[in-house]
Coordinates of C-alpha atoms in Angstrom, one line a residue:
X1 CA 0.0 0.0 0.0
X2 CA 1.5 3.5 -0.8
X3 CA -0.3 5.8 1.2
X4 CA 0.0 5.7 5.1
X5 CA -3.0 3.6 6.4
X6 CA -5.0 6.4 7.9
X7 CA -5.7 8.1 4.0
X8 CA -6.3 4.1 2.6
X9 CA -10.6 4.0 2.9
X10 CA -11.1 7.8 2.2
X11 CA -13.5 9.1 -0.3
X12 CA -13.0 8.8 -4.1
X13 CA -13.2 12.1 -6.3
X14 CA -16.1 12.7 -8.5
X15 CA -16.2 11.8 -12.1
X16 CA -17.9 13.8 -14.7
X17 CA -18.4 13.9 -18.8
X18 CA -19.8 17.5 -19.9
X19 CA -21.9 17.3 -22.8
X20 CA -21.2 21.6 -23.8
X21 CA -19.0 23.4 -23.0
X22 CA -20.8 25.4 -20.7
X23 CA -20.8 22.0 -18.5
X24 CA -17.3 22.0 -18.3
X25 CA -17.4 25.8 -17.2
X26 CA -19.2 24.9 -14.6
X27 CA -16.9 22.2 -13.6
X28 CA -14.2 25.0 -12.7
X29 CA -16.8 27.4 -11.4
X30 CA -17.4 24.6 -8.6
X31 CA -14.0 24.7 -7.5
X32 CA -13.8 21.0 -6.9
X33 CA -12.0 18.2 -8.1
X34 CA -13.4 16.2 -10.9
X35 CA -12.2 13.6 -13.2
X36 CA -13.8 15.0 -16.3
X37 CA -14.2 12.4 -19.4
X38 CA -14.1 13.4 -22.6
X39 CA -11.6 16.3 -23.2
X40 CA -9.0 13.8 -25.3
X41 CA -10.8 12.5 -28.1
X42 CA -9.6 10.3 -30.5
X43 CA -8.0 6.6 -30.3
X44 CA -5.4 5.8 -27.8
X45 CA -2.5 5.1 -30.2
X46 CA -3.1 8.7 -31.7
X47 CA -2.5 10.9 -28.9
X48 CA 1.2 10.2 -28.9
X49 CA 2.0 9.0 -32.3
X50 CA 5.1 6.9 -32.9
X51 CA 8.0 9.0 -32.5
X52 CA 7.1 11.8 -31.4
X53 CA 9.1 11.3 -28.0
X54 CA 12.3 11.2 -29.8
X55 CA 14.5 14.4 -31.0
X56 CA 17.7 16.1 -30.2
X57 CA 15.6 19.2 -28.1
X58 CA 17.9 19.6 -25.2
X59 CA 15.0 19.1 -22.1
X60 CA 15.7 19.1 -18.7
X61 CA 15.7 15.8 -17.0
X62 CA 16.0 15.6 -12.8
X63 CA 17.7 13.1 -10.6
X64 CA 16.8 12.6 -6.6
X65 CA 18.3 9.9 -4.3
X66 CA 14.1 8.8 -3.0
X67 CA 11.4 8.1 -5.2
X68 CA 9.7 11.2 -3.1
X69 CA 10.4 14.5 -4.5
X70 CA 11.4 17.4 -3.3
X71 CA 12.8 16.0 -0.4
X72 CA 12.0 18.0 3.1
X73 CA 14.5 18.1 5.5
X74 CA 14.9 19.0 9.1
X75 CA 15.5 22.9 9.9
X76 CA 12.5 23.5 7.4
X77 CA 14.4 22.9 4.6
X78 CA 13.2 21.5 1.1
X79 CA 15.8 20.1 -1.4
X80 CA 14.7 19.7 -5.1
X81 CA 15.9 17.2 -7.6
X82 CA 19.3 17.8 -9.2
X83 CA 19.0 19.0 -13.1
X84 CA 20.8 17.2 -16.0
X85 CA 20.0 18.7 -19.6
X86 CA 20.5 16.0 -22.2
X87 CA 18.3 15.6 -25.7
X88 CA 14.8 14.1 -25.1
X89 CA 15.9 10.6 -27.0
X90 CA 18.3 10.4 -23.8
X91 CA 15.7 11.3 -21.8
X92 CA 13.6 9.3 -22.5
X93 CA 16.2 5.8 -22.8
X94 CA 17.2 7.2 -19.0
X95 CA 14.0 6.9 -18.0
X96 CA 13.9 3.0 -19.0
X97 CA 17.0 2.3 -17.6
X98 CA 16.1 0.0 -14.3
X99 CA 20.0 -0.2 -13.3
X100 CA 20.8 3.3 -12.1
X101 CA 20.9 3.5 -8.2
X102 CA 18.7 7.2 -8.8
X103 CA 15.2 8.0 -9.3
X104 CA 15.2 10.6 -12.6
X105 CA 11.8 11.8 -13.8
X106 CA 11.4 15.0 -16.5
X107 CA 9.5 17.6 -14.6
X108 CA 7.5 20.7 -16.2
X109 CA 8.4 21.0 -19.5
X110 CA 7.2 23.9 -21.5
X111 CA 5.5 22.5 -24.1
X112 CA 7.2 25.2 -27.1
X113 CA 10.3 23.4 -26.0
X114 CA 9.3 20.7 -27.4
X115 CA 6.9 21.4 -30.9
X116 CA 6.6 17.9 -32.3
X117 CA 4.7 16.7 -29.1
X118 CA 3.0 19.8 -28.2
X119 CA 1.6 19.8 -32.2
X120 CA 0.6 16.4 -32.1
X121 CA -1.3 16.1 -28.4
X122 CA -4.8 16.7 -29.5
X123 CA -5.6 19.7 -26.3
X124 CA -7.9 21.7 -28.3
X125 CA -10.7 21.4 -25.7
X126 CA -8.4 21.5 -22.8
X127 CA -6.7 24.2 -24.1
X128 CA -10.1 26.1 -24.8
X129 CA -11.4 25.2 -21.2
X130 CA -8.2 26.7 -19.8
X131 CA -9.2 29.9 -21.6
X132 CA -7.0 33.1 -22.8
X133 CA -5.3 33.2 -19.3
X134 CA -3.1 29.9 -19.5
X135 CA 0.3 30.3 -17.3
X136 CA 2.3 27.2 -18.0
X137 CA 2.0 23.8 -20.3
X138 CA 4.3 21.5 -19.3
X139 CA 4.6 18.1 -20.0
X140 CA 5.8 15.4 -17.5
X141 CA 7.7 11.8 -17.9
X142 CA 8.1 9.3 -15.0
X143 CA 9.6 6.3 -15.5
X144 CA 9.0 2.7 -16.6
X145 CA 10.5 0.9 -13.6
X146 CA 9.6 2.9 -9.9
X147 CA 6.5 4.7 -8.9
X148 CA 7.4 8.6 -8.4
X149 CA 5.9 10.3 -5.6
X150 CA 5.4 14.0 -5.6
X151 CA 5.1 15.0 -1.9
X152 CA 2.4 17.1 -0.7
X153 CA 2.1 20.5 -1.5
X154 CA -0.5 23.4 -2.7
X155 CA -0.4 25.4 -6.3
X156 CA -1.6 29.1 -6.7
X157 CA -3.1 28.4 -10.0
X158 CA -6.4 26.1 -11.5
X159 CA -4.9 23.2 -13.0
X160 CA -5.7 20.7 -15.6
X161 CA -3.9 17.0 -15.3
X162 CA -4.3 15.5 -18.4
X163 CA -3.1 11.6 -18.5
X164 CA -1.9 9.8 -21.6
X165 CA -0.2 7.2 -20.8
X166 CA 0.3 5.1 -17.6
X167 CA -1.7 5.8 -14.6
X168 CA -1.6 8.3 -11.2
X169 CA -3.4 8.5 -8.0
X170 CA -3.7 12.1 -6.5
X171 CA -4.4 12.5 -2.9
X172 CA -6.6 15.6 -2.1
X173 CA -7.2 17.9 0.9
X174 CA -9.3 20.9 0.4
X175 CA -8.7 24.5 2.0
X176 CA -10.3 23.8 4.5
X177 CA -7.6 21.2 6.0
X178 CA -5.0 24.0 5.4
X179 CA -4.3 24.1 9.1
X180 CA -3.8 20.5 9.7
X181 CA -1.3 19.6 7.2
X182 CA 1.8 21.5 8.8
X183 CA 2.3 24.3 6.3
X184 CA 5.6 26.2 7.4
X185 CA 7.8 28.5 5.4
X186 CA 11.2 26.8 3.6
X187 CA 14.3 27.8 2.3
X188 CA 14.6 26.6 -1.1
X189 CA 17.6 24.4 -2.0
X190 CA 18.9 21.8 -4.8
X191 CA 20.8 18.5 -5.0
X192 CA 24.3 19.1 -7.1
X193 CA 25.0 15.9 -8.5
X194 CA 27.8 13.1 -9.4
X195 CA 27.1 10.1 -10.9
X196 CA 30.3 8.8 -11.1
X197 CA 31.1 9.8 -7.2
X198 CA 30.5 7.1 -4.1
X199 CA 27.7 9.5 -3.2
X200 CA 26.2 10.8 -6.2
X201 CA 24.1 13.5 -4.3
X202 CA 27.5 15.5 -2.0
X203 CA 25.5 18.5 -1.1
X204 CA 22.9 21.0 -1.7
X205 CA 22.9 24.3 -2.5
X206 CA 20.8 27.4 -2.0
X207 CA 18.5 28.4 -5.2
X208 CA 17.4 31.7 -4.1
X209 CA 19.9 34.6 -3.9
X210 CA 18.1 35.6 -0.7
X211 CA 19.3 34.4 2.4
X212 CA 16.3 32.8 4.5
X213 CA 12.7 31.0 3.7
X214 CA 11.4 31.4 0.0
X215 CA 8.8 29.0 0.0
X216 CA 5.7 28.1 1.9
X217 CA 3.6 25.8 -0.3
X218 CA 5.1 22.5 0.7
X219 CA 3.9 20.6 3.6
X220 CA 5.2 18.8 6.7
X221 CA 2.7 15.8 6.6
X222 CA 3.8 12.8 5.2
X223 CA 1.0 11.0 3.4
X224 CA 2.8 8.2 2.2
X225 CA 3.8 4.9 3.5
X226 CA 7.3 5.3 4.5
X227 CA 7.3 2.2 6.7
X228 CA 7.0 0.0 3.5
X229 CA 10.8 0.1 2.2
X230 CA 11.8 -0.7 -1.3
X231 CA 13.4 2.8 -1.5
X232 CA 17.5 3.6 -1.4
X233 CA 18.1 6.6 0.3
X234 CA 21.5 7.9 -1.1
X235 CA 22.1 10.8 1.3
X236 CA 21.2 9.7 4.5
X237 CA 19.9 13.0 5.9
X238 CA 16.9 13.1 8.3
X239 CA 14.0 13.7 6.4
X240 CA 11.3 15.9 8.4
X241 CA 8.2 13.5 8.2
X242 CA 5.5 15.1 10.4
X243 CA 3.3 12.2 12.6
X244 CA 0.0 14.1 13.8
X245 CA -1.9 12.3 16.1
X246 CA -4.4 9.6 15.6
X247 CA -7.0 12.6 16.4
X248 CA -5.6 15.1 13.3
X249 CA -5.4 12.2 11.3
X250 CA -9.2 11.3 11.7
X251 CA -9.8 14.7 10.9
X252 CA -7.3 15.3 7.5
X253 CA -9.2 11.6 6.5
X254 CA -12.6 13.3 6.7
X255 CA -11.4 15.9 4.4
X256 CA -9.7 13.7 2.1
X257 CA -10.4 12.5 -1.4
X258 CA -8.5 10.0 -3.6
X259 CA -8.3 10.1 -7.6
X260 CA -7.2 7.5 -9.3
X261 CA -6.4 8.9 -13.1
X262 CA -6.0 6.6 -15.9
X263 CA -5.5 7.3 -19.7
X264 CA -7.5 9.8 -21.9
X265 CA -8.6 11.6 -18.7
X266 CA -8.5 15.2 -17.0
X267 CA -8.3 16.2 -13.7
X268 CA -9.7 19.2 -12.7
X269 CA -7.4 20.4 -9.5
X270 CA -8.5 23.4 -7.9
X271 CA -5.9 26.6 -7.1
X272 CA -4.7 26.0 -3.5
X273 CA -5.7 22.5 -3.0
X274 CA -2.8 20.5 -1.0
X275 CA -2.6 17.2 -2.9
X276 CA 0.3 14.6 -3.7
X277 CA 0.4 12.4 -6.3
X278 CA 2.1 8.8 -6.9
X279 CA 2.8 8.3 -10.9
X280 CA 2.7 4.4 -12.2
X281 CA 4.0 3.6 -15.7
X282 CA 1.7 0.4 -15.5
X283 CA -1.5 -1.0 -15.1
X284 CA -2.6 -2.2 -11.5
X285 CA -5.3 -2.2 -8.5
X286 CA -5.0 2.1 -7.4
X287 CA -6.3 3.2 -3.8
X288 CA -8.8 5.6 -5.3
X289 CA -11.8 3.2 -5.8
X290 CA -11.3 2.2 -9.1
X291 CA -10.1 -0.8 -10.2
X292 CA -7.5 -2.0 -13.4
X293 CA -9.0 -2.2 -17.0
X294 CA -10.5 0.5 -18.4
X295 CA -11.3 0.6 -22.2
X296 CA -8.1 2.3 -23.4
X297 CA -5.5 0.8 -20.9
X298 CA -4.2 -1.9 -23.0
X299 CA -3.8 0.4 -26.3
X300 CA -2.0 3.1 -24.3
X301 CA 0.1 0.7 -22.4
X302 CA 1.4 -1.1 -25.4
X303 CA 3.5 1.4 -26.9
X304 CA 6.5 3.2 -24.9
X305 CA 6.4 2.4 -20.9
X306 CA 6.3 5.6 -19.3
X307 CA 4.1 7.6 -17.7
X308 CA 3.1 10.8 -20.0
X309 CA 1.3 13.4 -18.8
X310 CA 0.3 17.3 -19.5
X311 CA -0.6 19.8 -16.8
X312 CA -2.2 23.6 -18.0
X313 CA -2.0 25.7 -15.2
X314 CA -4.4 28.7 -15.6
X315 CA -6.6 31.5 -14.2
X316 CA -10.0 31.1 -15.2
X317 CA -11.7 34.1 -17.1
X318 CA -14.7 33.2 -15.5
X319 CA -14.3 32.6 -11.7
X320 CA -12.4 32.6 -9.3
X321 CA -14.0 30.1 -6.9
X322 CA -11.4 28.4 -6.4
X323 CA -9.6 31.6 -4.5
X324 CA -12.8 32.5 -2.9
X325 CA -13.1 29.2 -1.4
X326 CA -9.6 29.4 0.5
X327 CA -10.2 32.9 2.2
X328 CA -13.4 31.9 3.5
X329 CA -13.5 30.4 7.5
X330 CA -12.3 27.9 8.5
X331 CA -8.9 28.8 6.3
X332 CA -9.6 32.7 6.1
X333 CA -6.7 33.8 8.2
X334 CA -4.1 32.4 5.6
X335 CA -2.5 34.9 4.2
X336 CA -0.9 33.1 1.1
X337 CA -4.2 32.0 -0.4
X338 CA -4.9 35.9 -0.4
X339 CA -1.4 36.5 -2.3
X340 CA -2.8 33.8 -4.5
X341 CA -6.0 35.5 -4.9
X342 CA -5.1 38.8 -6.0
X343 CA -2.5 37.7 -8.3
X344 CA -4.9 36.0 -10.4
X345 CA -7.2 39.0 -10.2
X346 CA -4.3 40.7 -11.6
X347 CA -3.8 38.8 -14.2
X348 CA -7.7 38.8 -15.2
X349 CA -7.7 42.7 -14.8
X350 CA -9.5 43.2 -11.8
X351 CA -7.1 46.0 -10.5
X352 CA -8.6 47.5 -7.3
X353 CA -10.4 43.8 -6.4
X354 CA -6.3 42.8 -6.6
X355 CA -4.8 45.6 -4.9
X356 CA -7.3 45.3 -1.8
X357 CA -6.4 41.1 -1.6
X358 CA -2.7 42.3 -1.8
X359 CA -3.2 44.5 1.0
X360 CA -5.2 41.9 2.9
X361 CA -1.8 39.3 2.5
X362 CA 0.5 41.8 3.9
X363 CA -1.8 42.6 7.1
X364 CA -1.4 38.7 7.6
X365 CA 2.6 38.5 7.1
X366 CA 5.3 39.4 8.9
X367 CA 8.9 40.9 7.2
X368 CA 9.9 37.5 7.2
X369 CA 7.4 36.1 5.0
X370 CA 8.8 34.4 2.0
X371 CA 6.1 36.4 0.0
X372 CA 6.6 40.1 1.8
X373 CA 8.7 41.6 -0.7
X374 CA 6.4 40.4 -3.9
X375 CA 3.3 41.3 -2.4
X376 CA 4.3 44.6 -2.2
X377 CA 6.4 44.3 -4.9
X378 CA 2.5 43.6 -6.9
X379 CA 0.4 45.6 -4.8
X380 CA 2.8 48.7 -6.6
X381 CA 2.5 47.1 -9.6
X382 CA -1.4 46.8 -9.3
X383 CA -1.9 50.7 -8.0
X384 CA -0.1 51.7 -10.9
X385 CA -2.4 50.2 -13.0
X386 CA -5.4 52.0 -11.0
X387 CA -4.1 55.1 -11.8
X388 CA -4.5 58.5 -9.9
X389 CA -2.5 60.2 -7.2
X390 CA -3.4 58.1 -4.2
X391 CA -2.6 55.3 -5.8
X392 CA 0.4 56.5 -7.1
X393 CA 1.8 57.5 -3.5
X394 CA 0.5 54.4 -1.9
X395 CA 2.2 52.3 -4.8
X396 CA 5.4 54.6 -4.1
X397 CA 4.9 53.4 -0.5
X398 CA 5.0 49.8 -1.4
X399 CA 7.9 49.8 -3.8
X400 CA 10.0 51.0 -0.9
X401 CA 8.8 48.5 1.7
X402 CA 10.0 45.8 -1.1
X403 CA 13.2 47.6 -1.5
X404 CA 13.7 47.8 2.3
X405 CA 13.0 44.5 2.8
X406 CA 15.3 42.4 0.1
X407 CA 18.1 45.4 -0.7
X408 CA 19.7 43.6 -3.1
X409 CA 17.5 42.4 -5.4
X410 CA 16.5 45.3 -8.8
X411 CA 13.1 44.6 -9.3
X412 CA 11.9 47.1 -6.2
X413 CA 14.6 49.8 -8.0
X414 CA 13.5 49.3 -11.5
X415 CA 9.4 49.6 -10.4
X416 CA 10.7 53.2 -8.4
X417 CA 11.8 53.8 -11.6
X418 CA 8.9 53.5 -13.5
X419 CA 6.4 55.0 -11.3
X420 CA 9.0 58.4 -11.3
X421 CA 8.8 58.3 -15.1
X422 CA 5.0 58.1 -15.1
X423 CA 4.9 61.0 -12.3
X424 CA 7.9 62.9 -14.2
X425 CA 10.2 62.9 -11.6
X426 CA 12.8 62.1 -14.4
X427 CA 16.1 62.7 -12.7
X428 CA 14.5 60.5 -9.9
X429 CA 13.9 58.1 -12.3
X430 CA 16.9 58.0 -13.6
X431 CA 18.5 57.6 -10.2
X432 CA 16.6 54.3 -9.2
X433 CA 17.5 52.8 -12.9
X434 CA 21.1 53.0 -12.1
X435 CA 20.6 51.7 -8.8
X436 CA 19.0 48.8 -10.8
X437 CA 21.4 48.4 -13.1
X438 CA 24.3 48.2 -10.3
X439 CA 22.7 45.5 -8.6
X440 CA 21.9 43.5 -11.9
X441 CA 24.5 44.5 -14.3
X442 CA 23.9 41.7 -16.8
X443 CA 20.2 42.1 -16.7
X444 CA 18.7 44.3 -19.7
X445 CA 15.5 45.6 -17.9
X446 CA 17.8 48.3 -15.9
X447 CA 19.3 49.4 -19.0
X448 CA 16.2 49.6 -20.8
X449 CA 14.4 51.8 -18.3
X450 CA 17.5 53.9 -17.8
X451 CA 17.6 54.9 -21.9
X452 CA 13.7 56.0 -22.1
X453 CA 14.2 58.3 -19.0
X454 CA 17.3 59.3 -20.6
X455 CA 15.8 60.0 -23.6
X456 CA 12.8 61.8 -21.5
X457 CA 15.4 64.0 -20.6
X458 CA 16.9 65.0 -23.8
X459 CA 19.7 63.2 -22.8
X460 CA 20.0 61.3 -26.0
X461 CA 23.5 59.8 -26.6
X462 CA 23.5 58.4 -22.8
X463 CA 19.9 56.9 -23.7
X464 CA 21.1 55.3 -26.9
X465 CA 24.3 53.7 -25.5
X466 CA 21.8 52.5 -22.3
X467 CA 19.4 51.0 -25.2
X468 CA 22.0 49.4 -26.8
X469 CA 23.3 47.7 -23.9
X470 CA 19.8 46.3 -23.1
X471 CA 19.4 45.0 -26.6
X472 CA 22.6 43.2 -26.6
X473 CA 22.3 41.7 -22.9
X474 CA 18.5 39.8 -24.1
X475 CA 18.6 39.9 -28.2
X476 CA 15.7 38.1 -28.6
X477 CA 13.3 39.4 -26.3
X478 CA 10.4 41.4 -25.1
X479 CA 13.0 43.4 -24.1
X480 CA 14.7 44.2 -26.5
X481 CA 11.7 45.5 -29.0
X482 CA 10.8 48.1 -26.5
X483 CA 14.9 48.8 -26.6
X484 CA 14.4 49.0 -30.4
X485 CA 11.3 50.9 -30.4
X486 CA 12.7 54.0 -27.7
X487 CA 15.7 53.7 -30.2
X488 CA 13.7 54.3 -33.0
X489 CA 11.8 57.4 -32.1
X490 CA 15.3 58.9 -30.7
X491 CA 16.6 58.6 -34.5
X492 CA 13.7 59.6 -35.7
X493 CA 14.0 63.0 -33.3
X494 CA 17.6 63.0 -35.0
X495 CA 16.2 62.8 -38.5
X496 CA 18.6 59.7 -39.0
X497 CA 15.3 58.0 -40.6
X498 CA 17.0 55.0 -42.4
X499 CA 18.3 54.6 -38.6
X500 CA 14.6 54.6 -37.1
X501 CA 12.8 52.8 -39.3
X502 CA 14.9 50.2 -39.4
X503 CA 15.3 49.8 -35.2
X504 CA 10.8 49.8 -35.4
X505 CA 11.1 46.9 -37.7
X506 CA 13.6 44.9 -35.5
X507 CA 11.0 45.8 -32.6
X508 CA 8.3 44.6 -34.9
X509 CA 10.5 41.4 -35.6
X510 CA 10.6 40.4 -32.0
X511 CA 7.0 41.4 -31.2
X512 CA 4.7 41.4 -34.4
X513 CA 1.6 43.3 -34.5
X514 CA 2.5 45.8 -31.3
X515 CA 0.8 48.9 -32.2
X516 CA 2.7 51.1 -30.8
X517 CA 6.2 50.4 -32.5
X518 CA 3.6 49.8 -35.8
X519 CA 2.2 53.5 -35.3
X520 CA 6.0 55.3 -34.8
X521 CA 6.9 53.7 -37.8
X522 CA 4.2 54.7 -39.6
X523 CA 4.8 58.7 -38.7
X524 CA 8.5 58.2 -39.1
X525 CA 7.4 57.5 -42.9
X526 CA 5.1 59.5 -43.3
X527 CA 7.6 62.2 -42.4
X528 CA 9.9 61.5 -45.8
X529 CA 7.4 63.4 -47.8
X530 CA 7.2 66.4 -44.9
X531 CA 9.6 69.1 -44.0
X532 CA 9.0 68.8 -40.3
X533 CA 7.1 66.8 -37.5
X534 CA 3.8 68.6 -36.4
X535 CA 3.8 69.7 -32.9
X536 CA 0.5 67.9 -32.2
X537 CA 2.4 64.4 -33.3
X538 CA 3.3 62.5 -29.8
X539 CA 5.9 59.5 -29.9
X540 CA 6.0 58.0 -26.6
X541 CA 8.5 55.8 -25.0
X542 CA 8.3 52.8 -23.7
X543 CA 7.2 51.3 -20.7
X544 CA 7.7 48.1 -18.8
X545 CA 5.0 46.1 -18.2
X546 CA 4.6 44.9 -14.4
X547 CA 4.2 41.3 -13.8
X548 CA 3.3 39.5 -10.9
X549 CA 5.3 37.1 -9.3
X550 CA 4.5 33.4 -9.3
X551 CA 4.5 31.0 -6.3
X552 CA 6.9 27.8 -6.2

């Protein structure tokens, strides 16, 4: 039996198949989980065609010394798998080999990493269900010969697990068991690694550049059955494993719901449910009411043994149940799930119902809070977007709370920055940029926002050789079109037009169809054919675009 004995008889999770796609609306608007049939259509054999795991795309592949991952260690500490980047045809032969004395999995994938399998998965109504606001596709591969175990642990986003090949079982606990579970914040570290070394996992190093807790979605509680061996342990570091008593664990039972996820099906998970999951590359008896041999197990099962699956995490355009759920009593005083909350109002575009959630997290925290800093970090971000002088001195207020609290990091210096531009405080402006740009020298957003208030100011060789930079440090990026398009309306203001039209087409290049480096171009043009700009003609300069931070 893999789960511990108390979680072995509790409820199975409800199955569903939506005949419109209104139904499956509703699914997410219930925010609770639901094996939902009939999002993969098509036969078996089809959904991962012949070949398609195969390529020289360099993935990244991870290697821990349990078959439970990440590992959580005493002194609230949690250690992540080590990552190895190798092609996906070695990934994929690793993840068949049964002689190597470590458990490798490939974890969260993005998808556009890999086109041929992202092309051929056939997501059209999951993708269409997960709506215009999906985060993250990533695609997943256990392997052939051990049972992976993801530990339990909470996500601040809706989630779609969609299984196509091999099997899962996913243990549940709502909200409402928040308190029970032993939630407690975590420094976030990572296995190096040495395969050819008598202890192929020597240390672990910190991931965060700041020194102290960064994570608090990953709890104490144990839900598996530890006492049932067959696992090496390469490291032979205590693992924290959290033993409530016989009383709690009546009570996290009650809560609990067991799914038991076979091939061609979804799982619905809500945002902020706490759930762990135990992946099988084969057929067998699961623990979550349902038995082996459903219609499309032999078909899926005969072609490569591994277990394939896709996760969308998203923020549904049309509720945010899922959220509401977690701030409601008994779990109301946990500040996280309001962080969680008004990020994905954010992202929807519910600005003041974001910036009052944001506010609402920080009453909760203290300093120490691994989420402090981006919460007020977002709630600038979010008052910005309001607009209007109160907001604008209460986002100034929370820029500098984030600065004060994590000094070293840029982000809190290059938001100052912005919000001086947008008030005109120019030489301000241009004061936090550098500040930016000395703590992250190799970063191109610093340099970026230093060249438009530069170029505000008239100061126009310093803003071009500050563009330049940021186009150079990220070439290919988001970045660097709005580098391009501030450099094209300084030549343009120098009547070097060959100059400025061709830095708005490089901008266009990198970000086709942006209408604001489309429209400069077009007025740089137009200009051949006129002596002089009209006064009432406007070019504006670029500005960043906050984004808020995600949860780990």
């Amino acid at each position: 039996m893999a789960w511990a004995e108390p979680l072995r008889t509790v409820a199975s999770c409800s199955e569903q198949r939506p005949v419109t796609a209104a139904d499956a609306f509703k699914i997410i608007a219930g925010a609770a989980p639901i094996i939902i049939h009939g999002l993969i259509n098509g036969e078996p054999r089809s959904w991962l065609p012949d070949g398609v795991l195969s390529g020289n795309h360099s993935v990244r592949i991870v290697a821990n010394p349990t078959a439970v991952a990440p590992l959580k260690l005493r002194r609230r500490t949690l250690v992540r798998p080590a990552e190895l980047h190798m092609t996906l045809d070695e990934a994929v032969e690793a993840l068949q080999d049964d002689g190597r004395k470590h458990y490798s999995y490939v974890s969260a994938l993005p998808l556009e990493r890999v086109p041929l399998v992202r092309d051929a998965l056939p997501l059209r109504r999951v993708l269409h269900l997960a709506g215009s606001r999906l985060q993250h596709a990533n695609l997943w591969l256990n392997p052939a010969h051990h049972s992976m175990k993801s530990a339990l642990h909470y996500d601040g986003h809706d989630n779609l697990l969609v299984q196509l090949r091999g099997y899962k079982e996913v243990l549940l606990l709502p909200p409402e068991a928040h308190g029970l579970l032993g939630y407690t914040p975590r420094e976030d570290r990572m296995y190096s690694f040495d395969a050819d070394a008598s202890a192929a996992f020597p240390a672990h190093v910190r991931r965060s550049a700041f020194d102290g807790p960064t994570l608090e979605n990953h709890a104490s509680l144990d839900v598996f059955n530890s006492s049932a061996g067959g696992e090496q342990h390469l490291t032979g570091e205590e693992e924290e494993r959290a033993q409530p008593s016989a009383e709690t664990w009546q009570s996290i039972a009650a809560h609990a719901q067991l799914c038991a996820l076979r091939p061609g099906e979804t799982l619905f998970l809500p945002a902020l449910w706490s759930h762990a999951v135990i992946s099988h590359a084969e057929r067998r008896v699961m623990e979550g009411g349902r038995a082996e041999g459903d219609e499309h197990s032999s078909e899926a099962e005969s072609a490569l043994p591994i277990n394939v699956a896709i996760n969308l995490w998203f923020y549904s355009e049309h509720s945010t149940a899922s959220f509401d759920r977690a701030i409601r009593p008994p779990a109301a005083g946990w500040p996280h799930a309001h962080y969680c909350l008004a990020e994905a109002l954010q992202h929807t575009g519910r600005l003041d119902e974001a910036a009052a959630r944001y506010e609402a997290a920080i009453v909760g925290m203290t300093p120490e809070a691994p989420h402090w800093h981006d919460a007020h970090l977002n709630l600038g971000s979010t008052l910005m977007g309001v607009g209007g002088d109160a907001q604008w001195t209460r986002a100034e207020e929370a820029f500098r709370y984030a600065a004060a609290s994590r000094p070293t990091f840029a982000a809190s210096s290059i938001k100052l920055g912005l919000l001086m531009r947008r008030l005109q405080r120019l030489d301000e402006a241009c004061e936090h940029y550098a500040a930016a740009r000395q703590l992250a020298p190799s970063e191109a957003d610093p340099h970026l926002g230093l060249g438009s208030a530069l170029a505000m100011l008239s100061r126009l060789p310093e803003a071009v050789s500050s563009l330049e930079r940021a186009i150079t440090l990220s070439p290919a990026s988001g970045t660097a079109s709005a580098a391009y398009n501030s450099l094209g309306v300084i030549r343009d203001e120098q009547e070097r037009t060959a100059e400025a039209l061709s830095a708005f087409d490089s901008a266009l290049r990198l970000r086709p169809g942006w209408e604001k480096a489309r429209e400069n171009r077009k007025q740089t043009a137009s200009r051949r054919q006129l002596p002089s700009r009209s006064s009432e003609e406007e070019y504006v300069y670029v500005e960043e675009c906050g984004q808020p931070s995600t949860i780990s």
